[in-house]
Amino acid sequence: MTPSAAAQAKDGAAQEGSKDRILSATAALVRERGLDGTTIAAVCARSGLPVSSIYWHFEDKDALFAEVLHTSYTSWLAAAPLGEGAAGSRDLAEVLESAIRSLQGMPDFLVVGMQLLLERRDQYERARVLFSEIRAQIAGMITAWLLEALRPHPDPLLAQDLSRLVVAFSDGALVAAQVDEGFDVEVYVQLFLGTFVRAARRHSERR
């Protein structure tokens, strides 16, 4: 590698490192202070980087939030219990529990995205649309799991409705865990799964 190529590689690694620091600082601030409290100045202070570094990577806060969503979701997806046939050899309750628990870990994309959806600000349109697409993709993956798990009598409409219920439960549990100190996620996951699985099986047995 020539000296100039080595310098370029080093500069590229430094730029990537600064980007990661910015994203990490942004996600942490949104958790602590919400969208309003996550100012560019606060991101600079938390990341230890100048304003020029923030704007080198991101044109505005909308782009910054969108990248936090994209990066976090990509990491979550790599570790999530996915893949073709994921439900085929596993119990329905096990599949659903894996899906819910992976969301209950409150990945950054979920924490940031929920605030974006609830506040509905035009200034964050790009990030909000991206999170809506992420939610739709997650619901689609859960639907696919359910279609496998409900064999030999899969019902596409039922699977879609149930997948929305799983996502809605995860949303509600996330909010409850933030506002109710006595909320035990583990207890309600098990309660939800028991009711959910019994209902799904009864439907399947009637067909």
PDB file of N, CA and C in Angstrom, residues 65-100:
ATOM      1  N   PHE A  65     -31.458  10.951  12.539  1.00  0.00           N
ATOM      2  CA  PHE A  65     -32.376   9.979  13.143  1.00  0.00           C
ATOM      3  C   PHE A  65     -32.615   8.788  12.209  1.00  0.00           C
ATOM      4  N   ALA A  66     -32.710   9.069  10.918  1.00  0.00           N
ATOM      5  CA  ALA A  66     -32.935   7.996   9.949  1.00  0.00           C
ATOM      6  C   ALA A  66     -31.773   7.010   9.957  1.00  0.00           C
ATOM      7  N   GLU A  67     -30.557   7.513  10.088  1.00  0.00           N
ATOM      8  CA  GLU A  67     -29.394   6.624  10.104  1.00  0.00           C
ATOM      9  C   GLU A  67     -29.323   5.812  11.402  1.00  0.00           C
ATOM     10  N   VAL A  68     -29.744   6.407  12.511  1.00  0.00           N
ATOM     11  CA  VAL A  68     -29.822   5.650  13.765  1.00  0.00           C
ATOM     12  C   VAL A  68     -30.792   4.483  13.588  1.00  0.00           C
ATOM     13  N   LEU A  69     -31.937   4.754  12.983  1.00  0.00           N
ATOM     14  CA  LEU A  69     -32.931   3.706  12.730  1.00  0.00           C
ATOM     15  C   LEU A  69     -32.348   2.604  11.849  1.00  0.00           C
ATOM     16  N   HIS A  70     -31.742   3.004  10.752  1.00  0.00           N
ATOM     17  CA  HIS A  70     -31.213   2.038   9.787  1.00  0.00           C
ATOM     18  C   HIS A  70     -30.128   1.166  10.415  1.00  0.00           C
ATOM     19  N   THR A  71     -29.189   1.785  11.110  1.00  0.00           N
ATOM     20  CA  THR A  71     -28.068   1.049  11.699  1.00  0.00           C
ATOM     21  C   THR A  71     -28.541   0.092  12.786  1.00  0.00           C
ATOM     22  N   SER A  72     -29.416   0.582  13.655  1.00  0.00           N
ATOM     23  CA  SER A  72     -29.915  -0.257  14.750  1.00  0.00           C
ATOM     24  C   SER A  72     -30.761  -1.411  14.211  1.00  0.00           C
ATOM     25  N   TYR A  73     -31.611  -1.127  13.243  1.00  0.00           N
ATOM     26  CA  TYR A  73     -32.472  -2.171  12.693  1.00  0.00           C
ATOM     27  C   TYR A  73     -31.651  -3.246  11.997  1.00  0.00           C
ATOM     28  N   THR A  74     -30.623  -2.835  11.273  1.00  0.00           N
ATOM     29  CA  THR A  74     -29.759  -3.796  10.588  1.00  0.00           C
ATOM     30  C   THR A  74     -29.096  -4.731  11.593  1.00  0.00           C
ATOM     31  N   SER A  75     -28.636  -4.179  12.716  1.00  0.00           N
ATOM     32  CA  SER A  75     -28.005  -4.999  13.759  1.00  0.00           C
ATOM     33  C   SER A  75     -29.021  -5.943  14.401  1.00  0.00           C
ATOM     34  N   TRP A  76     -30.223  -5.417  14.681  1.00  0.00           N
ATOM     35  CA  TRP A  76     -31.271  -6.245  15.279  1.00  0.00           C
ATOM     36  C   TRP A  76     -31.658  -7.383  14.349  1.00  0.00           C
ATOM     37  N   LEU A  77     -31.773  -7.078  13.065  1.00  0.00           N
ATOM     38  CA  LEU A  77     -32.200  -8.064  12.083  1.00  0.00           C
ATOM     39  C   LEU A  77     -31.207  -9.219  11.994  1.00  0.00           C
ATOM     40  N   ALA A  78     -29.925  -8.900  12.123  1.00  0.00           N
ATOM     41  CA  ALA A  78     -28.900  -9.934  12.032  1.00  0.00           C
ATOM     42  C   ALA A  78     -28.980 -10.919  13.197  1.00  0.00           C
ATOM     43  N   ALA A  79     -29.480 -10.442  14.338  1.00  0.00           N
ATOM     44  CA  ALA A  79     -29.559 -11.295  15.529  1.00  0.00           C
ATOM     45  C   ALA A  79     -30.959 -11.838  15.786  1.00  0.00           C
ATOM     46  N   ALA A  80     -31.958 -11.331  15.076  1.00  0.00           N
ATOM     47  CA  ALA A  80     -33.345 -11.740  15.310  1.00  0.00           C
ATOM     48  C   ALA A  80     -33.570 -13.185  14.853  1.00  0.00           C
ATOM     49  N   PRO A  81     -34.534 -13.877  15.454  1.00  0.00           N
ATOM     50  CA  PRO A  81     -34.823 -15.283  15.095  1.00  0.00           C
ATOM     51  C   PRO A  81     -35.573 -15.368  13.773  1.00  0.00           C
ATOM     52  N   LEU A  82     -34.858 -15.110  12.685  1.00  0.00           N
ATOM     53  CA  LEU A  82     -35.502 -15.049  11.374  1.00  0.00           C
ATOM     54  C   LEU A  82     -35.035 -16.194  10.484  1.00  0.00           C
ATOM     55  N   GLY A  83     -35.496 -16.143   9.267  1.00  0.00           N
ATOM     56  CA  GLY A  83     -35.059 -17.111   8.276  1.00  0.00           C
ATOM     57  C   GLY A  83     -36.195 -17.997   7.813  1.00  0.00           C
ATOM     58  N   GLU A  84     -36.081 -18.471   6.575  1.00  0.00           N
ATOM     59  CA  GLU A  84     -37.125 -19.332   6.038  1.00  0.00           C
ATOM     60  C   GLU A  84     -37.218 -20.610   6.863  1.00  0.00           C
ATOM     61  N   GLY A  85     -38.429 -20.986   7.177  1.00  0.00           N
ATOM     62  CA  GLY A  85     -38.636 -22.189   7.953  1.00  0.00           C
ATOM     63  C   GLY A  85     -38.342 -22.023   9.430  1.00  0.00           C
ATOM     64  N   ALA A  86     -38.186 -20.772   9.883  1.00  0.00           N
ATOM     65  CA  ALA A  86     -37.850 -20.537  11.290  1.00  0.00           C
ATOM     66  C   ALA A  86     -38.907 -21.129  12.219  1.00  0.00           C
ATOM     67  N   ALA A  87     -40.145 -21.099  11.782  1.00  0.00           N
ATOM     68  CA  ALA A  87     -41.220 -21.621  12.634  1.00  0.00           C
ATOM     69  C   ALA A  87     -41.519 -23.094  12.381  1.00  0.00           C
ATOM     70  N   GLY A  88     -41.002 -23.619  11.283  1.00  0.00           N
ATOM     71  CA  GLY A  88     -41.380 -24.971  10.895  1.00  0.00           C
ATOM     72  C   GLY A  88     -41.076 -26.036  11.921  1.00  0.00           C
ATOM     73  N   SER A  89     -39.916 -25.913  12.594  1.00  0.00           N
ATOM     74  CA  SER A  89     -39.512 -26.950  13.543  1.00  0.00           C
ATOM     75  C   SER A  89     -39.629 -26.476  14.985  1.00  0.00           C
ATOM     76  N   ARG A  90     -40.321 -25.374  15.207  1.00  0.00           N
ATOM     77  CA  ARG A  90     -40.403 -24.804  16.539  1.00  0.00           C
ATOM     78  C   ARG A  90     -41.857 -24.601  16.952  1.00  0.00           C
ATOM     79  N   ASP A  91     -42.109 -24.699  18.242  1.00  0.00           N
ATOM     80  CA  ASP A  91     -43.432 -24.492  18.786  1.00  0.00           C
ATOM     81  C   ASP A  91     -43.868 -23.053  18.569  1.00  0.00           C
ATOM     82  N   LEU A  92     -45.172 -22.865  18.368  1.00  0.00           N
ATOM     83  CA  LEU A  92     -45.703 -21.524  18.123  1.00  0.00           C
ATOM     84  C   LEU A  92     -45.322 -20.564  19.254  1.00  0.00           C
ATOM     85  N   ALA A  93     -45.460 -21.019  20.498  1.00  0.00           N
ATOM     86  CA  ALA A  93     -45.133 -20.157  21.638  1.00  0.00           C
ATOM     87  C   ALA A  93     -43.662 -19.763  21.618  1.00  0.00           C
ATOM     88  N   GLU A  94     -42.794 -20.686  21.229  1.00  0.00           N
ATOM     89  CA  GLU A  94     -41.358 -20.401  21.193  1.00  0.00           C
ATOM     90  C   GLU A  94     -41.045 -19.345  20.144  1.00  0.00           C
ATOM     91  N   VAL A  95     -41.695 -19.472  18.980  1.00  0.00           N
ATOM     92  CA  VAL A  95     -41.478 -18.501  17.912  1.00  0.00           C
ATOM     93  C   VAL A  95     -41.922 -17.106  18.353  1.00  0.00           C
ATOM     94  N   LEU A  96     -43.123 -17.034  18.922  1.00  0.00           N
ATOM     95  CA  LEU A  96     -43.652 -15.742  19.341  1.00  0.00           C
ATOM     96  C   LEU A  96     -42.832 -15.145  20.485  1.00  0.00           C
ATOM     97  N   GLU A  97     -42.420 -15.986  21.408  1.00  0.00           N
ATOM     98  CA  GLU A  97     -41.626 -15.487  22.531  1.00  0.00           C
ATOM     99  C   GLU A  97     -40.301 -14.920  22.033  1.00  0.00           C
ATOM    100  N   SER A  98     -39.679 -15.586  21.082  1.00  0.00           N
ATOM    101  CA  SER A  98     -38.429 -15.084  20.517  1.00  0.00           C
ATOM    102  C   SER A  98     -38.635 -13.728  19.856  1.00  0.00           C
ATOM    103  N   ALA A  99     -39.744 -13.607  19.111  1.00  0.00           N
ATOM    104  CA  ALA A  99     -40.034 -12.350  18.423  1.00  0.00           C
ATOM    105  C   ALA A  99     -40.264 -11.216  19.421  1.00  0.00           C
ATOM    106  N   ILE A 100     -41.089 -11.487  20.447  1.00  0.00           N
ATOM    107  CA  ILE A 100     -41.412 -10.450  21.425  1.00  0.00           C
ATOM    108  C   ILE A 100     -40.196 -10.064  22.243  1.00  0.00           C
TER     109      ILE A 100
END
